XYZ file of C-alpha atoms in Angstrom:
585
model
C 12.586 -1.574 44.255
C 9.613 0.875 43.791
C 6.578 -0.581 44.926
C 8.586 -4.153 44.564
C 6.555 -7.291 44.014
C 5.879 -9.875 41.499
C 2.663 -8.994 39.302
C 1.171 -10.589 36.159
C 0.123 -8.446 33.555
C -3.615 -9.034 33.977
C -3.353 -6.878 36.743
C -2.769 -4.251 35.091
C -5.032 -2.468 32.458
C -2.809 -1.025 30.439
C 0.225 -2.538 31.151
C 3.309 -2.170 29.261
C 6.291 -4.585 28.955
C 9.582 -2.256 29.962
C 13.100 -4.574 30.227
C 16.480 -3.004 30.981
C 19.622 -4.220 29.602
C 22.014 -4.727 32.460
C 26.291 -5.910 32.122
C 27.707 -6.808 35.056
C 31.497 -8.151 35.552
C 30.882 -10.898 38.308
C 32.719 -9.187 40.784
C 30.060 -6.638 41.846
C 29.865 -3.967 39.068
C 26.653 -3.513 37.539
C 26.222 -1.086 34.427
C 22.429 -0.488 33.069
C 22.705 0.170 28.793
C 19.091 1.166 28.687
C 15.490 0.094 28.227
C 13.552 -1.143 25.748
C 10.082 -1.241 25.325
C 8.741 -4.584 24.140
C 4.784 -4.008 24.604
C 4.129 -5.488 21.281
C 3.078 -8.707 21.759
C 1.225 -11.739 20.329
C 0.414 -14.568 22.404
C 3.268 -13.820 24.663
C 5.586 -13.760 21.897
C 7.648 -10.171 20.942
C 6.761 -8.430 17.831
C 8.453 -5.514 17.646
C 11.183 -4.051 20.247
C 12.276 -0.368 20.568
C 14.866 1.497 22.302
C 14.150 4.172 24.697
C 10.894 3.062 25.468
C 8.487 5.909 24.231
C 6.262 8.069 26.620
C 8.411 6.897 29.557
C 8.557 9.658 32.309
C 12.482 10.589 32.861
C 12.299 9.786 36.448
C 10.363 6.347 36.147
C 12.931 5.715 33.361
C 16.107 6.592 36.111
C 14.215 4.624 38.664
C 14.078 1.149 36.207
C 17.612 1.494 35.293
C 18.468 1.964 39.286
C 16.458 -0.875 40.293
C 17.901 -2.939 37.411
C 21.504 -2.367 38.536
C 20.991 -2.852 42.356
C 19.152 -6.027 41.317
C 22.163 -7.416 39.653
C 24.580 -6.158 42.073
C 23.090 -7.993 44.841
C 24.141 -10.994 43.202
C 27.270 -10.235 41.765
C 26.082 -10.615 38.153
C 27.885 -11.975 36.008
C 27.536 -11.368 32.032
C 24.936 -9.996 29.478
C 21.347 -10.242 31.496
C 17.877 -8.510 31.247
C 15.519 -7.311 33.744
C 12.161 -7.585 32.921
C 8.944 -4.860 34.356
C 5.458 -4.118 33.741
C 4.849 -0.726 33.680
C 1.705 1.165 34.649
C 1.086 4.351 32.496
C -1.577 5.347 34.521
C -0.051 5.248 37.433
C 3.191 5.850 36.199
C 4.651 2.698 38.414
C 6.321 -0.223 37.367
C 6.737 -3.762 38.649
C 9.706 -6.754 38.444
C 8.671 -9.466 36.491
C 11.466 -11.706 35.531
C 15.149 -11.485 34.875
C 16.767 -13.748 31.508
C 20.052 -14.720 32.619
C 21.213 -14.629 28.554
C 21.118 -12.592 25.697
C 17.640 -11.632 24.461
C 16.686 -11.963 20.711
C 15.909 -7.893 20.933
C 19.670 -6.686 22.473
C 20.524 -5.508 18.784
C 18.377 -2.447 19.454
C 20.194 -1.522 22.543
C 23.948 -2.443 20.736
C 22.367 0.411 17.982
C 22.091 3.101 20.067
C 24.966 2.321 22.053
C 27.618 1.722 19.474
C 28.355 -1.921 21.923
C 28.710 -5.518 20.684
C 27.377 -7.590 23.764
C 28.449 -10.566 22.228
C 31.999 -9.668 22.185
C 31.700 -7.965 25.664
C 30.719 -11.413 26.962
C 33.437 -13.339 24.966
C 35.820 -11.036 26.173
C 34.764 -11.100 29.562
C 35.016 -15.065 29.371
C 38.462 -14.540 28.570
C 39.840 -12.276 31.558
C 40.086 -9.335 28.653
C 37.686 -6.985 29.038
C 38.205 -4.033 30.451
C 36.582 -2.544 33.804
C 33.163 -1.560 33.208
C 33.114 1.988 34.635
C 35.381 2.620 31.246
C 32.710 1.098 29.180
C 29.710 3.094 30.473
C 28.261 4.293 27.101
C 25.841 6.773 26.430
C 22.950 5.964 24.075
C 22.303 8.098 21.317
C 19.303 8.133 19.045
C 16.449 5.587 18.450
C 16.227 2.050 17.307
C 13.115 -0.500 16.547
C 13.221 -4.103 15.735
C 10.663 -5.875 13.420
C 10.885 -9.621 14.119
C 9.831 -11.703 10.324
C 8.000 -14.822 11.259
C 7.270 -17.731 9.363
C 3.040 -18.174 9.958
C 0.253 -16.739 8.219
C -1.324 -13.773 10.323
C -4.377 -14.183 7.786
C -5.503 -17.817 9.224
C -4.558 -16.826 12.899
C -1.140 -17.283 12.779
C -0.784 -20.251 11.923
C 3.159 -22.272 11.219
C 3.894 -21.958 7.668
C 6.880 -24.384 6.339
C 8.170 -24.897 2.653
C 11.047 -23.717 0.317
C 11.711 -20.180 0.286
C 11.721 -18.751 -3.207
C 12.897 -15.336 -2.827
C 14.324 -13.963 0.650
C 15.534 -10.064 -0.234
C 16.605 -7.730 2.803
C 17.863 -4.485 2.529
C 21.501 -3.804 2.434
C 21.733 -0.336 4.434
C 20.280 -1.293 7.715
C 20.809 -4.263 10.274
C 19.149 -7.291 9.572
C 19.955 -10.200 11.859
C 19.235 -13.774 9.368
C 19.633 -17.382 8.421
C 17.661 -17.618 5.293
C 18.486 -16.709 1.728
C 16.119 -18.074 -1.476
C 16.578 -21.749 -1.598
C 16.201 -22.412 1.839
C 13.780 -24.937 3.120
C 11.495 -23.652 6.200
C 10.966 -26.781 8.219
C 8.014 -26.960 10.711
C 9.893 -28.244 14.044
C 11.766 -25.225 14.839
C 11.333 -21.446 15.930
C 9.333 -19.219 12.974
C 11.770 -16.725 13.056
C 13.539 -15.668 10.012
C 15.154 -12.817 10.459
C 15.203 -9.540 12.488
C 15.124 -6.152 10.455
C 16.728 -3.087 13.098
C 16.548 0.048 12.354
C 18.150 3.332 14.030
C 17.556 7.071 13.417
C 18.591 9.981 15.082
C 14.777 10.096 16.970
C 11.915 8.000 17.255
C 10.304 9.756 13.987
C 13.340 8.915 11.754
C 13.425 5.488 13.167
C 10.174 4.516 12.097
C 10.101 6.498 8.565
C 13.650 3.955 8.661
C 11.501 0.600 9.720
C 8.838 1.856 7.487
C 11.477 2.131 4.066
C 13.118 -1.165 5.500
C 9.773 -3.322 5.724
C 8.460 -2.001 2.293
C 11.934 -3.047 0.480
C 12.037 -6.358 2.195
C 10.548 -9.111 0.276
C 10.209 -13.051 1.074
C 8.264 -15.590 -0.957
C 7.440 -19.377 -1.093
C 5.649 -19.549 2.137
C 3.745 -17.490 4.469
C 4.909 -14.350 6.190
C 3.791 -11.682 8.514
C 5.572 -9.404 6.536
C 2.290 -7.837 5.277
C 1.348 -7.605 9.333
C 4.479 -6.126 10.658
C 3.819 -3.160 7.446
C 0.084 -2.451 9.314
C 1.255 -2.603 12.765
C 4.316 -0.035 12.068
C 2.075 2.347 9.722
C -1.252 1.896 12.450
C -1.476 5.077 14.664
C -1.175 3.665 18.237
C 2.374 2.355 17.593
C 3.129 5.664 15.586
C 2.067 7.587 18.769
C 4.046 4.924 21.265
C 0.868 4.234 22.993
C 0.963 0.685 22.698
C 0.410 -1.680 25.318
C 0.922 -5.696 25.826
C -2.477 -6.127 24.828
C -3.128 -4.355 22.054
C -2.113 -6.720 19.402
C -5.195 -8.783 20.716
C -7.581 -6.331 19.098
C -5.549 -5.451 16.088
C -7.394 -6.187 13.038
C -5.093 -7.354 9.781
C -6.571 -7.052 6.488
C -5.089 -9.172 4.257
C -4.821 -8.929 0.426
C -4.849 -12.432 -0.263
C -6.562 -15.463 -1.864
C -6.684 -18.400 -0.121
C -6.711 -21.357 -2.380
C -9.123 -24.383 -1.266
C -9.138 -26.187 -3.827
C -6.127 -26.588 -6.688
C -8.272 -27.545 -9.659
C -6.472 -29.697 -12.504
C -2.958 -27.935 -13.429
C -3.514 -23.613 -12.319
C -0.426 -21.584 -12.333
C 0.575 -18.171 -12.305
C 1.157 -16.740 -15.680
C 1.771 -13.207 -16.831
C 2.471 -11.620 -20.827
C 4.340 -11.856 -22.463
C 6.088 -14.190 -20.120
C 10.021 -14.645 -19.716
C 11.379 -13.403 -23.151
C 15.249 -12.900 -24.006
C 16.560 -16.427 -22.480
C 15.531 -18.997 -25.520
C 18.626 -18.791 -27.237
C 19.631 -20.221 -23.742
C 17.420 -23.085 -23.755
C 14.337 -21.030 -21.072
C 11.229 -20.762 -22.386
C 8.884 -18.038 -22.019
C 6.398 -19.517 -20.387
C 3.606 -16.926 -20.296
C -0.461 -17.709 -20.957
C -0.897 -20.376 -23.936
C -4.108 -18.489 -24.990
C -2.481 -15.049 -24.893
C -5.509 -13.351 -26.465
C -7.627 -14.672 -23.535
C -5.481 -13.367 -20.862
C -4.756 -10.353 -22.325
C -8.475 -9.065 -22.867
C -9.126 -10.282 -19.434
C -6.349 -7.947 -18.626
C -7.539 -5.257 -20.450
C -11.352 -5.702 -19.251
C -9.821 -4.866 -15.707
C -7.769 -1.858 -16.795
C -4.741 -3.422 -15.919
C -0.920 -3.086 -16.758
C -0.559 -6.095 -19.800
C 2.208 -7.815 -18.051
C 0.026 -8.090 -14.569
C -0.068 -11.633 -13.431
C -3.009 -13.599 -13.317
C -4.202 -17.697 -13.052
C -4.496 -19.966 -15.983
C -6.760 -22.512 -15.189
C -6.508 -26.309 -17.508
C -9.766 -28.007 -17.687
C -11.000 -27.709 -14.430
C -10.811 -25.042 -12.049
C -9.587 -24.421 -8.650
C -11.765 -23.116 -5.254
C -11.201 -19.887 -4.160
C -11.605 -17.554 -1.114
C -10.893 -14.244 -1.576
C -9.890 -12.366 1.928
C -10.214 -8.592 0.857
C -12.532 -7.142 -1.814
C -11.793 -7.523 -5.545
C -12.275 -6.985 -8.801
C -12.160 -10.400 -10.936
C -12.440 -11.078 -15.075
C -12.741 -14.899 -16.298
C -11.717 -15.221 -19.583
C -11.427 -18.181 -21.979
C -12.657 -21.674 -22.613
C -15.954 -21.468 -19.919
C -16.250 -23.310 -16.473
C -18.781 -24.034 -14.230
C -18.387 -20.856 -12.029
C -20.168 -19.478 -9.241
C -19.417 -16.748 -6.221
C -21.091 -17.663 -2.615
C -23.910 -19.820 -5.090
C -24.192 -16.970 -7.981
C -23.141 -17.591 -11.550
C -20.197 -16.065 -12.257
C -20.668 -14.091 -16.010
C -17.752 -14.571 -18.357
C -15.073 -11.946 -20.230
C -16.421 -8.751 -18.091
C -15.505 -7.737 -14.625
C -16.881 -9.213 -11.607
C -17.063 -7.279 -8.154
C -15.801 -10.117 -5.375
C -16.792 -8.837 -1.370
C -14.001 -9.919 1.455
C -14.811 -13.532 2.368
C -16.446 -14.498 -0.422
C -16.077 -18.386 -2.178
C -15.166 -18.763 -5.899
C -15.720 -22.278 -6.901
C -14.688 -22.919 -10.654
C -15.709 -26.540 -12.229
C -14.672 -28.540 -14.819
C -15.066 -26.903 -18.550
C -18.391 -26.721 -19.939
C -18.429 -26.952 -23.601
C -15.347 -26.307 -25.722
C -11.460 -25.123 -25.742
C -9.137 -26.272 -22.541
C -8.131 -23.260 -20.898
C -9.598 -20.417 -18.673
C -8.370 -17.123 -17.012
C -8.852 -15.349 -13.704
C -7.604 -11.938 -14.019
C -7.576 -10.335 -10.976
C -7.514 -6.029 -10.613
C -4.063 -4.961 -9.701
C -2.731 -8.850 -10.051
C -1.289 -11.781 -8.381
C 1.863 -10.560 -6.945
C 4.499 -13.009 -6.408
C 8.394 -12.226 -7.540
C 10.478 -12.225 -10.528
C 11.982 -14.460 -12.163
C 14.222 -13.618 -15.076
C 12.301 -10.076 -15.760
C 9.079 -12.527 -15.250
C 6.316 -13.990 -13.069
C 5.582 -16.710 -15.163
C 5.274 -20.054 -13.935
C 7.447 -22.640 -15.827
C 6.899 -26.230 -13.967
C 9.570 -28.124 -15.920
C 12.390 -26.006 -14.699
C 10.795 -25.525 -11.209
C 10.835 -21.161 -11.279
C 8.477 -18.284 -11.313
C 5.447 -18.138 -10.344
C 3.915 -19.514 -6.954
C 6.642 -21.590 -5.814
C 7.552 -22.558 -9.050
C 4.944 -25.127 -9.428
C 1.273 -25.384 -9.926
C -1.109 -24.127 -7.122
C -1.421 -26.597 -4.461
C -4.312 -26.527 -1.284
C -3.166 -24.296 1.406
C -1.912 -21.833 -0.676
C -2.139 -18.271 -0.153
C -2.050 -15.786 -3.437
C -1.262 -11.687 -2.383
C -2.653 -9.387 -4.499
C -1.990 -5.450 -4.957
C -4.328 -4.553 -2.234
C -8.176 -4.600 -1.593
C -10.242 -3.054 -4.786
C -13.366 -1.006 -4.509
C -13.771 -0.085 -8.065
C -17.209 -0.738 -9.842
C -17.303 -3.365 -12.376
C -17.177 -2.155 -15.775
C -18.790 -2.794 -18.983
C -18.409 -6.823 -20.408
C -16.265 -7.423 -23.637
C -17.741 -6.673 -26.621
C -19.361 -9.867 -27.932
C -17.980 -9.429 -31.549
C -14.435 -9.976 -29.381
C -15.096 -13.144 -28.011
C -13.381 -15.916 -29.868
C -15.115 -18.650 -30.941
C -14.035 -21.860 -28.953
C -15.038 -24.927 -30.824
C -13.747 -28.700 -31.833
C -12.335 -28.027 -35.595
C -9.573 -25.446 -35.992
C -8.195 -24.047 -38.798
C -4.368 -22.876 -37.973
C -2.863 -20.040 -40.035
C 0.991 -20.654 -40.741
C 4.067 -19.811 -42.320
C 5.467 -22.342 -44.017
C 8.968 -23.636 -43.283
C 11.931 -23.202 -42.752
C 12.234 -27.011 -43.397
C 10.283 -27.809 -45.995
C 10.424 -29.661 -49.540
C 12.761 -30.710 -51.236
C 15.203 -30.742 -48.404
C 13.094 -32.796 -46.320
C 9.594 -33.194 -46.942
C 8.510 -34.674 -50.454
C 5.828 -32.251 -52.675
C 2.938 -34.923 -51.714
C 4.092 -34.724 -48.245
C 3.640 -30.931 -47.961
C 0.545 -31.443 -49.652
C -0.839 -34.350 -47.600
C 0.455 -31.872 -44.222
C -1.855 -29.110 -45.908
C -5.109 -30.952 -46.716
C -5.295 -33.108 -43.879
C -7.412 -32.659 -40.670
C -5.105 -33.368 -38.138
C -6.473 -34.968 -34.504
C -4.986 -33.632 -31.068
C -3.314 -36.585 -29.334
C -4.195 -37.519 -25.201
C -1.036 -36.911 -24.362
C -0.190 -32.837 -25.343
C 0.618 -30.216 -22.688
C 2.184 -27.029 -22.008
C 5.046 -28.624 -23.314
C 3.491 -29.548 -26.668
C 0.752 -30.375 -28.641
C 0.478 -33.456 -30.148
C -0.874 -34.466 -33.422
C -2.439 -37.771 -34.915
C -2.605 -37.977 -39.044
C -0.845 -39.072 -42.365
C 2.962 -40.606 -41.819
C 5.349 -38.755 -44.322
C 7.300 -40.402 -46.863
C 10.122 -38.135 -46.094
C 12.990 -36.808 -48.959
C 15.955 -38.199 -46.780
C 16.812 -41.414 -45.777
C 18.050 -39.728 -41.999
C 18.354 -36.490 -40.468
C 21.974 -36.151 -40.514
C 23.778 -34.353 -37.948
C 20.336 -32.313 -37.709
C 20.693 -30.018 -34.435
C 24.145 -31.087 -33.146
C 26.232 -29.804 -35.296
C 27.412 -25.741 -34.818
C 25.964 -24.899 -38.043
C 23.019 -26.259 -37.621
C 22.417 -24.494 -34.799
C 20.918 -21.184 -35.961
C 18.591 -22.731 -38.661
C 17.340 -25.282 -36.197
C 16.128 -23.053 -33.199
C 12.426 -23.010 -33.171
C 9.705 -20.398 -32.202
C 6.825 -20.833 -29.763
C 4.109 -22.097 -32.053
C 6.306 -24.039 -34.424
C 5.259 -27.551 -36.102
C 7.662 -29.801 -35.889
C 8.009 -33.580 -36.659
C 9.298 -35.883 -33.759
C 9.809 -39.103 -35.649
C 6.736 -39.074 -37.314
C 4.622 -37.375 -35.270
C 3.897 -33.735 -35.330
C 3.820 -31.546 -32.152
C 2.950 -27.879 -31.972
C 5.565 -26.475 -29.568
C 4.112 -24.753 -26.375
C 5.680 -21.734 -24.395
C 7.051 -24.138 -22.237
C 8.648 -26.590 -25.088
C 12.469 -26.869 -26.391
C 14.430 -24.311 -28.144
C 16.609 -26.577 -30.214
C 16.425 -30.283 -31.436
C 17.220 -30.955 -34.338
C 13.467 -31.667 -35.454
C 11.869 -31.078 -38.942
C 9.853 -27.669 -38.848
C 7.991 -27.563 -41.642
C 5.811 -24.588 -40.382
C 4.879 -22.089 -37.879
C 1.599 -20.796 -36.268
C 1.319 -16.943 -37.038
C 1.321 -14.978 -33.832
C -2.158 -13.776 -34.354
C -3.581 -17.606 -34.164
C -0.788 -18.778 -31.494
C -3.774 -18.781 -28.696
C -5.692 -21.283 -30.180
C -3.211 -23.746 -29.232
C -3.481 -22.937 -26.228
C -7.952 -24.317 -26.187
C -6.489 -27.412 -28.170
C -8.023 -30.264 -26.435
C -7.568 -34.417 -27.043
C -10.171 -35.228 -29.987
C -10.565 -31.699 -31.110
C -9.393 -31.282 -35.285
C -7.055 -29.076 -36.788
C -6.382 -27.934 -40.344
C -3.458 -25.767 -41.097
C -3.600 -22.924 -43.568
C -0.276 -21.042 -45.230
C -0.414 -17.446 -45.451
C 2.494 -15.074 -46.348
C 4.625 -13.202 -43.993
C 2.782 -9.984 -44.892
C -0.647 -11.218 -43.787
C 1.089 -12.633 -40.729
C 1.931 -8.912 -39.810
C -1.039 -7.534 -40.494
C -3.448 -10.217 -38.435
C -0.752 -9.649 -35.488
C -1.244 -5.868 -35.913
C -5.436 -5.706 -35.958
C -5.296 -8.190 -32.786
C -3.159 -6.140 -31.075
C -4.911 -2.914 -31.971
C -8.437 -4.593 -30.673
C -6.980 -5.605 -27.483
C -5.852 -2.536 -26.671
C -8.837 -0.523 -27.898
C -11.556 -3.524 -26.902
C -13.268 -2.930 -30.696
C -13.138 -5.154 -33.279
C -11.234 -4.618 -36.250
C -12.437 -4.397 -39.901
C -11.849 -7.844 -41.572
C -8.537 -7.766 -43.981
C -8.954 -10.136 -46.703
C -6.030 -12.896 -46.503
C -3.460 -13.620 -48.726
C -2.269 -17.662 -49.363
């Protein structure tokens, strides 16, 4: 060998991890199927393999392979085997380290640019049919890189990251070696590995433009990648320029667009608007923020898209580290908030610096529910066209479920931007402990089902919000109708009834006795008495309903309903207040 002798690494300044793929048919033949260059490393462990090594001089290259081959001749090698060097750029020597009698997790890189299948070399082989190897001899062609997807969060120094994979997407035109698909439950005990993405172009430039396209159209929720790390390593100009060595992932610095979430606070989920639409004649709910007009101002405060994602937060708040700079809005009922120690003002936008603490308390004053818009939003996938959470059926959002401690939010990327100008005050709604409701009234109504007193009673009584009300619904304590009908009937069950029983987000109606105001997250169909529905442009309030608070509810016509929707919508999107309309009854 040249300069033979077993060195460690430290040795070596600038050392370089070099490993040649050797065949050999037990019987004295040998065959070398090229190097790879597996510098980059973490803790011993390979990151990222490529095939030729780059910036290798031709004749160290010839020399490796040589030494490689005699290695395994001199013991009749038998198999698929790699010999392992560390390679002195400066110097331009190299030195034997190891050899892995097996088949290493990188040999798809080598089988790219060779057009071989190792594993079916060795089968055959195994089974007296493969043919002599001096037939075999390939010759590479072209370039190939492996990106190795880990389970552990580079953000918290890599760190094991279990849990139930949510959404596991790889592209379909390049190789990617996997065991996972969404559904799959990461467990702790085992290797972190989850899937090898190889790429191969005709030179090392197309094969990274390749890994590049392949990382960016790979996505994995649910737990903890490095995904997001493997993106900055492959785009970071030392790797681009194949000048990296096995210790320069020690000083590589990730930035990570994330939130780490300390604390979970009472019930926060993702949410976006208008949440999952075109599934309730299926029985799905949309989901979506139950104070709309909240999260959609908060939205708008930030300049973002209105379907971005963002947190909505019940009662009490969660704690919050932010790990890149950001641009925040809090919107809705108003917790006890404050960044690193400083208040936190509500409904404008907030500058947040890289490492700084959000800590959001309990509710302080009136209404139930509060917003964290965030500039660019939360990113986590799609569900249904949505990134909703819905906890009943156990989709969207983070995980499907609300926030728990330990878990990491990703946002769009780090955000510089100055903080703009706070809501207009005239905007703000008016959170208090008596509501008044506007609604249509019906579809199920008097005389079919309600006497004329009851509809009356329904209208001039202040109705109390019940403990027990939710995403699901809203519960209501008052008057117990008299009813028109001695039963329901077939009510929802039957075919017929199908159509005119179906409800809307915001409906009224009567379980037993009781009524409930259906959330975005309630039933479709029933078979319950409806005897009205919240207009569109008061659907929010629902959503800052909390146990004790009063409501009244007030009957307008279908026109008004239109126009109150249309004014809202038009102040949301233009952040003035619109001239009041009078109301018809």
């Amino acid at each position: 060998f040249a300069n033979a002798g077993i060195f460690l690494e430290k040795y070596v300044e600038r050392a370089r991890h070099v490993e040649v793929q050797i065949f050999g048919d037990g019987a004295g033949r040998v065959i070398a199927l090229g190097e790879r260059d597996c510098s980059l490393q973490r803790r011993n462990q390979k990151v990222i393999e490529e095939t030729p090594a780059p910036n290798l001089p031709e004749p160290v290259r010839q020399a490796m392979l040589d030494a490689a081959r005699r290695l395994g001749d001199g013991v009749a090698y038998r198999s698929a085997g790699t010999v392992e060097f560390i390679y002195d750029p400066q110097g331009e020597a190299f030195y034997f380290l190891e050899v892995n009698t097996r088949l290493q997790v990188e040999h798809g890189v080598t089988e790219e640019v060779t057009g071989v299948d190792l594993v079916e070399w060795m089968v055959r082989l195994a089974a007296g049919e493969l043919p002599p190897l001096d037939a075999l001899q390939p010759s590479p062609r072209g370039h190939s890189i492996q990106a190795r997807l880990y389970a552990e969060d580079p953000g918290r120094n890599f760190q094991p990251s279990a849990g139930l994979l949510t959404q596991a997407a790889f592209p379909a035109d390049v190789r990617c070696d996997t065991w996972v698909e969404p559904g799959v439950e990461v467990p702790p005990f085992y290797d972190p590995m989850l899937a090898k993405i190889v790429v191969r172009g005709a030179d090392r430039a197309a094969a990274l433009r390749a890994l590049e396209a392949a990382l960016a159209r790979t996505t994995v929720a649910g737990i903890e990648t490095n995904l997001a790390y493997l993106r900055q390593v492959v785009a970071d100009g030392v790797f681009r320029r194949g000048e990296q060595t096995t210790r320069y992932l020690n000083d590589f610095r990730y930035h990570a667009s994330t939130i780490d979430v300390l604390a979970a606070g009472t019930q926060t989920t993702v949410q976006d608007y208008p949440g999952r639409v075109g599934y309730w004649d299926i029985g799905v709910p949309p989901s979506g923020p139950m104070d709309d007009l909240a999260f959609r101002l908060g939205n708008r405060l930030l300049g973002n898209d209105a379907s971005a994602a963002g947190l909505e937060l019940t009662v009490t708040g969660p704690t919050l580290r932010f790990n890149c700079d950001a641009l925040i809005c809090l919107t809705g009922a108003t917790l006890r908030a404050d960044l690193d120690g400083t208040q936190v003002p509500w409904w404008q936008p907030v500058s947040v610096p890289a490492g700084a603490t959000l800590r959001l308390g309990a509710v302080d004053g009136h209404g139930a529910r509060a917003y964290l818009c965030v500039r660019g939003g939360v990113q986590v996938p799609e569900y249904l066209g949505s990134r909703s959470t819905f906890t009943l059926g156990q989709f969207g959002g983070h995980g499907g479920r609300p926030l728990r401690v330990g878990d990491v939010l990703h946002l769009v990327g780090d955000v510089r931007e100055p903080a703009g100008a706070p809501l207009d005050p005239a905007l703000v709604p008016a959170y208090g402990d008596r509501w008044e409701l506007r609604v249509i009234y019906g579809p199920h109504g008097a005389p079919d089902f309600f006497t004329d007193a009851d509809v009356a009673t329904f209208f001039a009584s202040e109705w109390a919000v019940h403990y027990n009300s939710s995403r699901t619904g809203i519960r209501l304590i008052g008057p117990r109708p008299e009813w028109a009908r001695a039963d329901g009937g077939e009510a929802g069950l039957h075919p017929s009834n199908l159509h005119d029983n179906a409800y809307a987000i915001g409906t009224v109606d009567f379980t037993g006795d009781m009524p409930v105001i259906l959330g975005p997250d309630g039933p479709s169909l029933g078979g319950f008495v409806c005897p009205a529905t919240i207009v569109a442009a008061d659907r929010w309030k629902s959503g800052q309903l909390r146990p004790g608070d009063r409501v009244r509810f007030v009957p307008v016509d279908q026109a008004t309903a239109n126009r109150l929707e249309a004014d809202q919508d038009r102040a949301v999107a233009s952040l003035r207040p619109s001239p009041p309309r009078a109301v018809a009854v």
